[in-house]
mmCIF file of C-alpha atoms in Angstrom:
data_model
loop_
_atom_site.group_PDB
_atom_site.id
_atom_site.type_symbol
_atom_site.label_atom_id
_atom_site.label_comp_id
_atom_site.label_asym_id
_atom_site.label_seq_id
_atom_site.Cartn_x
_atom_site.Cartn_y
_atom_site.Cartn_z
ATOM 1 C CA UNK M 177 -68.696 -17.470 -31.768
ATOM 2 C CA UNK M 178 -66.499 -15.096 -29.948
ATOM 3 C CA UNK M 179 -62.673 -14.788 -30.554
ATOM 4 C CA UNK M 180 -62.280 -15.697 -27.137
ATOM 5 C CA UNK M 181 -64.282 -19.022 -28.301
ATOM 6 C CA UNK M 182 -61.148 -20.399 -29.603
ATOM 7 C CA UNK M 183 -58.154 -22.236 -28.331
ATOM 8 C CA UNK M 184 -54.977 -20.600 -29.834
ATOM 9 C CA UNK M 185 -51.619 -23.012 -29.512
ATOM 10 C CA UNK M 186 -48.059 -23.500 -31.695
ATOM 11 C CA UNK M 187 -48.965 -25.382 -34.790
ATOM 12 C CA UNK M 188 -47.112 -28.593 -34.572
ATOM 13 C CA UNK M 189 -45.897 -31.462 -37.226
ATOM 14 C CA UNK M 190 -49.135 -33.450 -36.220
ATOM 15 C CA UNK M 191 -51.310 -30.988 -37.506
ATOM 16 C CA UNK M 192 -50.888 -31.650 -40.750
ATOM 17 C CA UNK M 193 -53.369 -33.625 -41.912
ATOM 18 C CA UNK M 194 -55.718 -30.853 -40.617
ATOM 19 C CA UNK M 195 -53.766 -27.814 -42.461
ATOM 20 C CA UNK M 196 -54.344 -30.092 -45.609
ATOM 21 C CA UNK M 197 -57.637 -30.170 -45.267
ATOM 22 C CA UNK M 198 -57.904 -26.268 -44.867
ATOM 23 C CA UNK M 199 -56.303 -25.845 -48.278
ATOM 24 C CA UNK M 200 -58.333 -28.322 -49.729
ATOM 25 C CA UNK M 201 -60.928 -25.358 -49.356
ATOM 26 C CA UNK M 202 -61.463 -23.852 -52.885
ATOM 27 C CA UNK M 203 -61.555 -20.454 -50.706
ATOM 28 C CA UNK M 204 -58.752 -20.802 -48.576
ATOM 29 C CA UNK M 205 -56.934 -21.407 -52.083
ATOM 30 C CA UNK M 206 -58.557 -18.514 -53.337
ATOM 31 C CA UNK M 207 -57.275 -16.359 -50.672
ATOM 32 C CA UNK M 208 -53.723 -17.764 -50.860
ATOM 33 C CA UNK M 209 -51.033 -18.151 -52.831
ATOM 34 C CA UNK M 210 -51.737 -21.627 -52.684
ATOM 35 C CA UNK M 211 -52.926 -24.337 -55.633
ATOM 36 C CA UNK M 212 -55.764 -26.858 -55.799
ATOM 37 C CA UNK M 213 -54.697 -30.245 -55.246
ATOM 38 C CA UNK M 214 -52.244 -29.860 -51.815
ATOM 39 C CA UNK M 215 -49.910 -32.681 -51.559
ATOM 40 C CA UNK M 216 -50.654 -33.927 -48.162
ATOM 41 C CA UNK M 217 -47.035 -34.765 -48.013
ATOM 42 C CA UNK M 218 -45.828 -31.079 -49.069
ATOM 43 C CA UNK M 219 -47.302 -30.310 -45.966
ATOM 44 C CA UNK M 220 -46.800 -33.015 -43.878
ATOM 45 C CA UNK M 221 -42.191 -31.744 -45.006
ATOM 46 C CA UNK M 222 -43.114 -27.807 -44.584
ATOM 47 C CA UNK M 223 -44.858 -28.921 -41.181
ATOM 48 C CA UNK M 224 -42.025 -30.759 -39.580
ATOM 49 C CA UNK M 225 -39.136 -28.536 -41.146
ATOM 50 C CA UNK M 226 -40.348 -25.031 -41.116
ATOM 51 C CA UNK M 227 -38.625 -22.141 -42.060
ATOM 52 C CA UNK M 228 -35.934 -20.213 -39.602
ATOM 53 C CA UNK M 229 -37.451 -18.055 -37.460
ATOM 54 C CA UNK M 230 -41.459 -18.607 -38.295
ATOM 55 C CA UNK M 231 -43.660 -19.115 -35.406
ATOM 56 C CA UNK M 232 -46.507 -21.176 -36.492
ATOM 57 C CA UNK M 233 -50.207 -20.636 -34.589
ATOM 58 C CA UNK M 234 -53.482 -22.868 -34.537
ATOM 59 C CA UNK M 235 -57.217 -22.019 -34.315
ATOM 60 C CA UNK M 236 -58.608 -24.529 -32.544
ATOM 61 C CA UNK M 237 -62.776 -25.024 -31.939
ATOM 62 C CA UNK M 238 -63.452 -27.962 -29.368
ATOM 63 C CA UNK M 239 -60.319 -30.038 -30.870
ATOM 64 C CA UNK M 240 -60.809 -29.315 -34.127
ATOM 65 C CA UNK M 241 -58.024 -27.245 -36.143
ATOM 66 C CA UNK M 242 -60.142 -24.572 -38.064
ATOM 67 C CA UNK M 243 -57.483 -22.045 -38.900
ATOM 68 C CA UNK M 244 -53.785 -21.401 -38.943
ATOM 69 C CA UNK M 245 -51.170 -18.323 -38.945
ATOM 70 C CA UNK M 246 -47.937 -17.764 -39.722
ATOM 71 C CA UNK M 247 -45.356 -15.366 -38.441
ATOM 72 C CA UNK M 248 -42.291 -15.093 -40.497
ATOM 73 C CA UNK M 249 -39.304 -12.912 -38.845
ATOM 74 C CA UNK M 250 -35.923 -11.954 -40.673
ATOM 75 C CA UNK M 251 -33.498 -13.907 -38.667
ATOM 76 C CA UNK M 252 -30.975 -13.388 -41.625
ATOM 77 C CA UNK M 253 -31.858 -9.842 -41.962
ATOM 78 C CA UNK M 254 -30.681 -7.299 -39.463
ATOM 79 C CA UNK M 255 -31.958 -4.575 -40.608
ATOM 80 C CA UNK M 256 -34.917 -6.137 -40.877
ATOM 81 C CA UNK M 257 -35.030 -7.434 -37.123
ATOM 82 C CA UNK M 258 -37.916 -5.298 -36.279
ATOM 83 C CA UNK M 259 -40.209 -6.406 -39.395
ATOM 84 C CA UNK M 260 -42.448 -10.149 -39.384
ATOM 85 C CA UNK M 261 -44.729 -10.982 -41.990
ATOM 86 C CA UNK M 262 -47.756 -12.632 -41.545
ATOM 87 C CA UNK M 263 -49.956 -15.492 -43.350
ATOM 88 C CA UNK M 264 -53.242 -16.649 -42.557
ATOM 89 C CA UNK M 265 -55.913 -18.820 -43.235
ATOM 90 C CA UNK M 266 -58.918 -19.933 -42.036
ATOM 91 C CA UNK M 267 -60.933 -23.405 -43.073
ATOM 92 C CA UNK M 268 -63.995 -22.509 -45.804
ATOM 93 C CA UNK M 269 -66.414 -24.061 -43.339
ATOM 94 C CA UNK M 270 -65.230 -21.857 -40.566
ATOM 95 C CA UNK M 271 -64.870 -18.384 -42.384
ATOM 96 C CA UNK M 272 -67.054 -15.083 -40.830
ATOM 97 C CA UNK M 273 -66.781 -16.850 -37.464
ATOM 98 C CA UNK M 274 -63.944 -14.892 -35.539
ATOM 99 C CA UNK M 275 -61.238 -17.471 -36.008
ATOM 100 C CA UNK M 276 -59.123 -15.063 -38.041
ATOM 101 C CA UNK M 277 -59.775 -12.795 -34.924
ATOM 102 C CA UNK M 278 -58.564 -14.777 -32.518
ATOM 103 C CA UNK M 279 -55.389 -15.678 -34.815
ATOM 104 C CA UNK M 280 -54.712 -12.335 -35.125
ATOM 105 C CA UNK M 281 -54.912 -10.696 -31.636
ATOM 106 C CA UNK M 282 -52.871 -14.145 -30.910
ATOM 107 C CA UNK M 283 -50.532 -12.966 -33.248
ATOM 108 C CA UNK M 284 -50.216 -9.351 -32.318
ATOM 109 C CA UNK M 285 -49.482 -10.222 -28.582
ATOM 110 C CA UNK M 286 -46.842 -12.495 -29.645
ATOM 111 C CA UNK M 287 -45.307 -10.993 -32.344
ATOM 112 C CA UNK M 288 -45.055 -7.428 -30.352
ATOM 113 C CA UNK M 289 -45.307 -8.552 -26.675
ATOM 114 C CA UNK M 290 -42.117 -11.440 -27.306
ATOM 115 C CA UNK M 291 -40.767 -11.442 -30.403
ATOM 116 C CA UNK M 292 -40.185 -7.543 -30.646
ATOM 117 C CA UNK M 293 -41.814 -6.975 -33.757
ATOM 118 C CA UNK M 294 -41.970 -3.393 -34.281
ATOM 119 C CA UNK M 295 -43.454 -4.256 -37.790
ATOM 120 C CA UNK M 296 -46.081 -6.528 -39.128
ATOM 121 C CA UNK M 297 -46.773 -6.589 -42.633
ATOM 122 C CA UNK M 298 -48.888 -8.730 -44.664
ATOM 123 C CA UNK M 299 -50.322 -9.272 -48.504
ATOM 124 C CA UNK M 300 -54.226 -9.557 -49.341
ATOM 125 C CA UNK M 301 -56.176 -9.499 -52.367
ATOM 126 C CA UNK M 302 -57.523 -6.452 -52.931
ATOM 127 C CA UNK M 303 -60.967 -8.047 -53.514
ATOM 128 C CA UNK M 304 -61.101 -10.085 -50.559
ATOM 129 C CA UNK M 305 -62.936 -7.804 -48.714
ATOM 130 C CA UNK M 306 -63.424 -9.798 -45.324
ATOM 131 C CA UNK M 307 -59.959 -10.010 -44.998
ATOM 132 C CA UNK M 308 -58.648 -6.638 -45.396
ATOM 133 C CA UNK M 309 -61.729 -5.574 -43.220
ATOM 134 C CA UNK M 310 -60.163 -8.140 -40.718
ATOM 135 C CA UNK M 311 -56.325 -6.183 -40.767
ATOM 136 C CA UNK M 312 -58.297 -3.164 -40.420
ATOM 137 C CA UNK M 313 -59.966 -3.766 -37.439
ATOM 138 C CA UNK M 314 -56.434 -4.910 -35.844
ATOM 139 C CA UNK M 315 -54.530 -1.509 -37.508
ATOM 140 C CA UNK M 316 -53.612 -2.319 -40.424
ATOM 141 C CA UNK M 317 -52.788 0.246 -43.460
ATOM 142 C CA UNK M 318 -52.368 -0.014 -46.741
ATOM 143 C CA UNK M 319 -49.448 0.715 -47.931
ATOM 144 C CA UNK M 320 -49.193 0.196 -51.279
ATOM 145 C CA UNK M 321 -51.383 -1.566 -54.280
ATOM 146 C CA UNK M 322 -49.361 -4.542 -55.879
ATOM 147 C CA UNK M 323 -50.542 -4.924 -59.851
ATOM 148 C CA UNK M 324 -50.739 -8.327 -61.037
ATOM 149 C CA UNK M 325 -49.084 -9.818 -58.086
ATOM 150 C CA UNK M 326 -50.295 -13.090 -58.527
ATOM 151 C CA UNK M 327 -52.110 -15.249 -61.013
ATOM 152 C CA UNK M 328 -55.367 -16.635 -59.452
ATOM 153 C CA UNK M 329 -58.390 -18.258 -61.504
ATOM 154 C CA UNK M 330 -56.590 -17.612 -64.608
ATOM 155 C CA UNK M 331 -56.003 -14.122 -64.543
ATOM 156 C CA UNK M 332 -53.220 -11.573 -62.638
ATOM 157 C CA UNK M 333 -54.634 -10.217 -59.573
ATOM 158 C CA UNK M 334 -54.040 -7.203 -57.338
ATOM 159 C CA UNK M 335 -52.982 -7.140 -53.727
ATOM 160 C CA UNK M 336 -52.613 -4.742 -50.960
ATOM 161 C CA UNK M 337 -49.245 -3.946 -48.925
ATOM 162 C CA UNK M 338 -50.474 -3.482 -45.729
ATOM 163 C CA UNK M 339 -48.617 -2.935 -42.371
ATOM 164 C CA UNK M 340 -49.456 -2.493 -38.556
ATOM 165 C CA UNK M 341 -46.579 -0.562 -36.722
ATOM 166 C CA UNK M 342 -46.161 -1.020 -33.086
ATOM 167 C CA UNK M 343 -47.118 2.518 -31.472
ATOM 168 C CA UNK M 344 -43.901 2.916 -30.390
ATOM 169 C CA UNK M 345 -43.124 3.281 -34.093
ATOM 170 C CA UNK M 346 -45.686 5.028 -35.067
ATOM 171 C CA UNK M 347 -44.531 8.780 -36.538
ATOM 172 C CA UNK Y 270 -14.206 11.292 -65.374
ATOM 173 C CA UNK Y 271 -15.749 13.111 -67.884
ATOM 174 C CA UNK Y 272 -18.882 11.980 -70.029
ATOM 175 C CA UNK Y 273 -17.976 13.127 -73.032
ATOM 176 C CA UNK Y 274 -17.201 9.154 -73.547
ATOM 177 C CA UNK Y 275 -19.650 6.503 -73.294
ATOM 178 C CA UNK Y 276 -18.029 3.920 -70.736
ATOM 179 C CA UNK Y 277 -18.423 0.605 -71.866
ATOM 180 C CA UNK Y 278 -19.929 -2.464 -69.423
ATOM 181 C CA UNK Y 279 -19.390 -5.797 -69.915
ATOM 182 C CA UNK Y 280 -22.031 -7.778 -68.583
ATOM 183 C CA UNK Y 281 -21.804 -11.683 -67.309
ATOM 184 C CA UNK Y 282 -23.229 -13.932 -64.868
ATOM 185 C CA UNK Y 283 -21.402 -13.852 -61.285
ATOM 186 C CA UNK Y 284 -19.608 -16.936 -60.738
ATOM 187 C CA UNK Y 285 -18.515 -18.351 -57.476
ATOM 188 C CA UNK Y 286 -15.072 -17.140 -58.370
ATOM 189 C CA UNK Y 287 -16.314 -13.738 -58.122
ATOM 190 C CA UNK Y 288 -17.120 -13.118 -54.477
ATOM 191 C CA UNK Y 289 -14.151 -10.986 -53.432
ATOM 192 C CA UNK Y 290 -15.216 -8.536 -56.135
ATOM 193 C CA UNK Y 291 -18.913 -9.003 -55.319
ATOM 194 C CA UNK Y 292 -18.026 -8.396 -51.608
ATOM 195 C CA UNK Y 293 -16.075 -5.054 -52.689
ATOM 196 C CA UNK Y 294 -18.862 -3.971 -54.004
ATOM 197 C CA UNK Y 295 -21.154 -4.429 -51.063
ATOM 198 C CA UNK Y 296 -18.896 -2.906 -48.542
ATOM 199 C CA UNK Y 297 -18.851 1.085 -49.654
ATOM 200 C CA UNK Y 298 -20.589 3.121 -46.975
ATOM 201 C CA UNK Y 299 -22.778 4.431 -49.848
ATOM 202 C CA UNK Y 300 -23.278 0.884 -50.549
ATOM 203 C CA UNK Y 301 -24.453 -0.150 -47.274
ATOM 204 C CA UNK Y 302 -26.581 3.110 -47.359
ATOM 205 C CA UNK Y 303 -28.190 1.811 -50.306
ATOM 206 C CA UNK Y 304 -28.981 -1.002 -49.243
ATOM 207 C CA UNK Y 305 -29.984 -3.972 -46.720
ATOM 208 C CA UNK Y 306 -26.340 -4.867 -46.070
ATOM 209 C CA UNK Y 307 -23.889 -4.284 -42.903
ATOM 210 C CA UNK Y 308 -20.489 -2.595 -42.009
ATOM 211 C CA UNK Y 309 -17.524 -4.866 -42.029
ATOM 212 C CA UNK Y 310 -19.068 -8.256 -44.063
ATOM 213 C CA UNK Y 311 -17.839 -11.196 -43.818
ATOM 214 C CA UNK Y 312 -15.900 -12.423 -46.873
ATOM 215 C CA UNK Y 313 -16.932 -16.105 -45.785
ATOM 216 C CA UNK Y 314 -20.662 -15.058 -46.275
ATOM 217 C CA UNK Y 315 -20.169 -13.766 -49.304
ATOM 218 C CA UNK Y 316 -17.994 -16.987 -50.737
ATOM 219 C CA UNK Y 317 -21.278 -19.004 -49.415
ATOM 220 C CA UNK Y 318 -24.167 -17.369 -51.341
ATOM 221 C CA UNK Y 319 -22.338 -17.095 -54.487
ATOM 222 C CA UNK Y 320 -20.759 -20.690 -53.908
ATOM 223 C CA UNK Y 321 -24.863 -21.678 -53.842
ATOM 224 C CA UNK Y 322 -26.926 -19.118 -55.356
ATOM 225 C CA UNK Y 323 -30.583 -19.607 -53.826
ATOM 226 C CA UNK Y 324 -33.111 -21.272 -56.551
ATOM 227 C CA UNK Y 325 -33.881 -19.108 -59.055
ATOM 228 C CA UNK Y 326 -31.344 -16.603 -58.431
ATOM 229 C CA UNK Y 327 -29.641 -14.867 -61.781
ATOM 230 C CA UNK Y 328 -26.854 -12.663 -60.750
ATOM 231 C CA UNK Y 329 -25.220 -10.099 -63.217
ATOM 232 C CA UNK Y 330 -22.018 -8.285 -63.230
ATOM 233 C CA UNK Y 331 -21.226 -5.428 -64.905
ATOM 234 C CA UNK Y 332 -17.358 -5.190 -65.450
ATOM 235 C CA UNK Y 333 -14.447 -2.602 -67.039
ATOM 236 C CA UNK Y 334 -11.294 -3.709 -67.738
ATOM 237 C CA UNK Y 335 -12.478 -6.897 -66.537
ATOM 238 C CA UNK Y 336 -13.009 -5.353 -63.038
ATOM 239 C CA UNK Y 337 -16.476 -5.897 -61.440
ATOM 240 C CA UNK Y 338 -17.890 -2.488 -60.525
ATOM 241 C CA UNK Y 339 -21.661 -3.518 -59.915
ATOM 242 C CA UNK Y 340 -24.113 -6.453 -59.609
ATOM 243 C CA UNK Y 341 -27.299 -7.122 -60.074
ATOM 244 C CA UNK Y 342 -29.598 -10.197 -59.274
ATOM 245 C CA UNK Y 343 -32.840 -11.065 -60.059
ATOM 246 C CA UNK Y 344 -34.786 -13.399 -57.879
ATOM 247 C CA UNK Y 345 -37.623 -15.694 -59.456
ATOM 248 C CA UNK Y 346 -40.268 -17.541 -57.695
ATOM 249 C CA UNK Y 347 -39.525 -21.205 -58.732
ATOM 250 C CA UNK Y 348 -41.049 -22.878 -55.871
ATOM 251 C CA UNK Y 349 -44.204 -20.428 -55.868
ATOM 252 C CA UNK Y 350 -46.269 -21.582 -59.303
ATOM 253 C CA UNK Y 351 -48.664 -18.579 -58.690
ATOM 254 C CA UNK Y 352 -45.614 -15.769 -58.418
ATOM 255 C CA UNK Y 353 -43.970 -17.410 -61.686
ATOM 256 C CA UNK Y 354 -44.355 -14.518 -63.776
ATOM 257 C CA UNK Y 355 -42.570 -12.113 -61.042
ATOM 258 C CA UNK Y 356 -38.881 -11.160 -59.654
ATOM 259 C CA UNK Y 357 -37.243 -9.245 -57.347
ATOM 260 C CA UNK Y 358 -34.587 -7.511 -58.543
ATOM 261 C CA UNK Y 359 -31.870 -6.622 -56.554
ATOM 262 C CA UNK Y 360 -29.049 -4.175 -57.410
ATOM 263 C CA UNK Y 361 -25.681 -2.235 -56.249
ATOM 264 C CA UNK Y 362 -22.767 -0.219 -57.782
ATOM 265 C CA UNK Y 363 -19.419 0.062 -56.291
ATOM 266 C CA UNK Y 364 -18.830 3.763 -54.359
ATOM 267 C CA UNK Y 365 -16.389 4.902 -56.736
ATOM 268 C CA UNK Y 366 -18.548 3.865 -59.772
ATOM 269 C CA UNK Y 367 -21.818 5.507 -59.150
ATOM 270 C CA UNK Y 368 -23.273 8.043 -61.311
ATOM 271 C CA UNK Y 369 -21.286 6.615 -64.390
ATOM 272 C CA UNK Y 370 -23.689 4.607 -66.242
ATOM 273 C CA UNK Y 371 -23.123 1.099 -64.590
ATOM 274 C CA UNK Y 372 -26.641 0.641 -63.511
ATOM 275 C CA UNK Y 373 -27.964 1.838 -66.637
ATOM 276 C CA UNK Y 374 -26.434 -1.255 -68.333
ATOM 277 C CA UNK Y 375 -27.360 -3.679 -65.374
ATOM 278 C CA UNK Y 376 -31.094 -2.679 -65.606
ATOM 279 C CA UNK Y 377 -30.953 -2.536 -69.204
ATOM 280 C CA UNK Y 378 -29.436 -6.352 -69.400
ATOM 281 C CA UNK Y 379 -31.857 -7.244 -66.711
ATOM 282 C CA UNK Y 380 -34.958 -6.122 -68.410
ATOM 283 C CA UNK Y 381 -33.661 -8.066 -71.524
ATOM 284 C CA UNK Y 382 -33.223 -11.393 -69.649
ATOM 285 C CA UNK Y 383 -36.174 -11.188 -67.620
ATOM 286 C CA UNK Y 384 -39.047 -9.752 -70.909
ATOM 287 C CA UNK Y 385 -37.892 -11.519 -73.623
ATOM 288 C CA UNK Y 386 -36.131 -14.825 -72.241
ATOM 289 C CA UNK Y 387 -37.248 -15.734 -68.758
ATOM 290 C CA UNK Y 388 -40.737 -14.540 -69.722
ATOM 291 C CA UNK Y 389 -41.496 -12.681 -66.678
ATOM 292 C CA UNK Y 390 -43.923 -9.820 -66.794
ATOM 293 C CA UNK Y 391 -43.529 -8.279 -63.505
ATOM 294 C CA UNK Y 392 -40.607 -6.673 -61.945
ATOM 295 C CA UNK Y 393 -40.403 -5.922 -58.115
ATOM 296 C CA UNK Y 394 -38.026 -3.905 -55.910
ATOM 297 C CA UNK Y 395 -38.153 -1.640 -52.972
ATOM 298 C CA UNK Y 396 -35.959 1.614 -52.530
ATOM 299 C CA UNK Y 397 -34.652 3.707 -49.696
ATOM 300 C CA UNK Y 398 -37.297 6.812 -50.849
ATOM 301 C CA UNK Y 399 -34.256 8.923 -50.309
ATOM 302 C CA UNK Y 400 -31.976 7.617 -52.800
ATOM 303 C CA UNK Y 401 -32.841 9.486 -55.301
ATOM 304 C CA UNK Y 402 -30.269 8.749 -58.250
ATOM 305 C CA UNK Y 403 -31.615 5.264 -57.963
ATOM 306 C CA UNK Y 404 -35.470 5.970 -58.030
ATOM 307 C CA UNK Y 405 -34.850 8.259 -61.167
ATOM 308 C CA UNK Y 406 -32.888 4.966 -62.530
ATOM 309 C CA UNK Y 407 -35.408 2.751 -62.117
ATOM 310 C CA UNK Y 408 -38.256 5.172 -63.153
ATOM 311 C CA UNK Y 409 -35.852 5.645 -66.815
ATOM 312 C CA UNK Y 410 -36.941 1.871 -67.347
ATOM 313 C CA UNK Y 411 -40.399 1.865 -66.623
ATOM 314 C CA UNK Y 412 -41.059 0.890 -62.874
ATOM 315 C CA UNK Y 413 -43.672 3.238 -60.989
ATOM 316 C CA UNK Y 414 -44.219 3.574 -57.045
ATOM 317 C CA UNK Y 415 -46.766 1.434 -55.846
ATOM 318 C CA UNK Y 416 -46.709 2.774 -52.515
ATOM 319 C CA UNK Y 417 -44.200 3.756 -49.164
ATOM 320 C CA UNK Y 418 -43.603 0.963 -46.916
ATOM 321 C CA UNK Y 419 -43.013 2.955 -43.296
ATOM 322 C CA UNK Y 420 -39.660 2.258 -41.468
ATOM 323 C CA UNK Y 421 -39.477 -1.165 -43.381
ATOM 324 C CA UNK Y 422 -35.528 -1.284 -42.670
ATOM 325 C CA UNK Y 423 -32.697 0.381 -39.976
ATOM 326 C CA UNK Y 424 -30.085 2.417 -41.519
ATOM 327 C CA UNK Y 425 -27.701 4.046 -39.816
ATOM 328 C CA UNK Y 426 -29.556 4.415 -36.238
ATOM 329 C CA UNK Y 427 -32.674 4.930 -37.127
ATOM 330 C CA UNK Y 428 -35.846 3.422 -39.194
ATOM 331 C CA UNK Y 429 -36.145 4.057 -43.187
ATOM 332 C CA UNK Y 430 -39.183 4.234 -45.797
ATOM 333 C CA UNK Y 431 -38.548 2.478 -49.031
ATOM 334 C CA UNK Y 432 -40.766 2.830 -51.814
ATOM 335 C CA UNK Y 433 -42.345 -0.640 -53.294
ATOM 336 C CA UNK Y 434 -41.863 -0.573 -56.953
ATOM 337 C CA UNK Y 435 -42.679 -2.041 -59.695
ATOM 338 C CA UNK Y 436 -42.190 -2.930 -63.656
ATOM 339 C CA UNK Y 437 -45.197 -4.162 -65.572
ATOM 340 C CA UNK Y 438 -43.768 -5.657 -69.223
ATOM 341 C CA UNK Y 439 -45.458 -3.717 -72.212
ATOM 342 C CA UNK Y 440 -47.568 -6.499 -73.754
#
């Protein structure tokens, strides 16, 4: 399927059930920051009372939820005004199908276009290849390598910094 | 000031009591240079956070004569299971204290309470890449550069780099 092939729309407190199900995934988890076992509930609460200033998108294919992003601003930051960071994740079933595509040029548009995001920036395993090959595609950098960032599968992992500045930022 | 004397720090917790002084602090132009914070803060603010420190926060005062000259804080990750064994660690010295030793004894209380009694084995901050005093500081206790994160905040009219950096604990 196309990115185009995909409905993108606000994730709302209804969707839970289905964001539930896409960390159920052992490779969403894998990808994430996430554990096994979600608590339905956890995200039936983070759902209905997200954060300040996070716009939250779906992936939808027919009327099924297959993916999800997150855009987190600094509302409490300043001088951080021009800076959002982004989370992702796409259902195991669905992965290598252009959902994250979608997401992200959904994301892009709104984050840049409306919210006045100058800077995007984002964390990803360094091993997680279709990913990073993803924020490439849609200009992302790396910025930095992160050593044992997080503990996945029982050992300390590695991430990437990575960042897409809006061109008028560019240097 | 000479150096020919070792100035000695007294380190404690911050308590909500000590806002005024934290707030002193925080307002120096070199400071605000140094940092994420604004001109002119609001002593309200500042009675709030330290009134209810987020979860996980540890914030450390370094003080002569029983006047705080510099803070520190050290931000765990108790609501993120799989970012346990990391912090961000936060610090700033008062204008007319810097370049007398004051961070010296922050970091070095910091690095105690954070390797050998809140068992955390990585240490994260990011750094204007221009202020260099505190770069060499936190290179003297072990954290390298683990990359340049472009125009990541506003400082005085225009966008800054800041270097992500990081402490591994020797194992």
């Amino acid at each position: 399927m196309a990115a185009t092939d995909f409905k993108i729309r606000r994730l709302e407190p209804q969707d839970y059930e289905a964001v539930y199900q896409i960390f159920c995934g052992p490779r969403a988890v894998w990808g994430t920051l996430q554990v096994p076992y979600p608590s339905a509930e956890g995200w039936r609460k983070r759902l209905a009372e997200p954060p300040e200033g996070s716009y939250m998108l779906a992936a939808l294919a027919g009327d099924e939820l297959v993916g999800q992003l997150g855009i987190e601003t600094s509302p409490r930051g300043p001088r951080r005004r021009h800076a959002a960071r982004l989370g992702m994740a796409v259902r195991d079933d669905w992965q290598g199908k252009g959902v994250g595509s979608a997401l992200m040029q959904a994301a892009i548009d709104m984050a840049e276009q409306w919210l006045n995001v100058a800077r995007l920036e984002l964390e990803v395993y360094t091993d997680n290849e279709s990913a990073v090959h993803l924020y490439k595609k849609f200009g992302f950098v790396v910025e930095a390598t992160l050593v044992a960032y997080a503990f996945r599968a029982g050992r300390y992992v590695d991430t990437y910094a990575m960042a897409r500045l809006r061109s008028d930022l560019v240097r | 000031m000479t150096n020919t004397e070792p100035i000695d720090y007294a380190i404690r917790r911050a308590e909500p009591a000590d806002y005024q002084a934290v707030m002193r602090v925080m307002e120096g132009p070199k400071a605000i240079w140094g940092t994420l914070q604004l001109p002119y803060p609001s002593a309200e603010m500042w009675r709030k956070r330290l009134a209810e420190p987020l979860d996980g926060y540890y914030g450390l005062l370094a003080c002569v004569a029983g006047e705080v000259v510099g803070e520190l804080g050290l931000l765990t990750n108790p609501a993120r299971p799989r970012r346990r064994h990391a912090a961000t660690l936060f610090m700033c010295v008062r204008d007319d204290w810097q370049g007398k030793g004051a961070g010296t004894a922050l970091m070095q209380a910091a690095c105690d309470l954070a390797d050998r009694w809140l068992n955390l084995t990585r240490l994260e901050l990011e750094v204007f890449t221009d202020n260099e005093p505190a770069v060499r500081l936190y290179k003297k206790f072990g954290f390298a550069v683990e990359g340049t994160l472009s125009c990541y905040a506003y400082r005085a009219g225009r966008y800054a780099d800041v270097y992500a950096m990081a402490r591994l604990r020797k194992e």
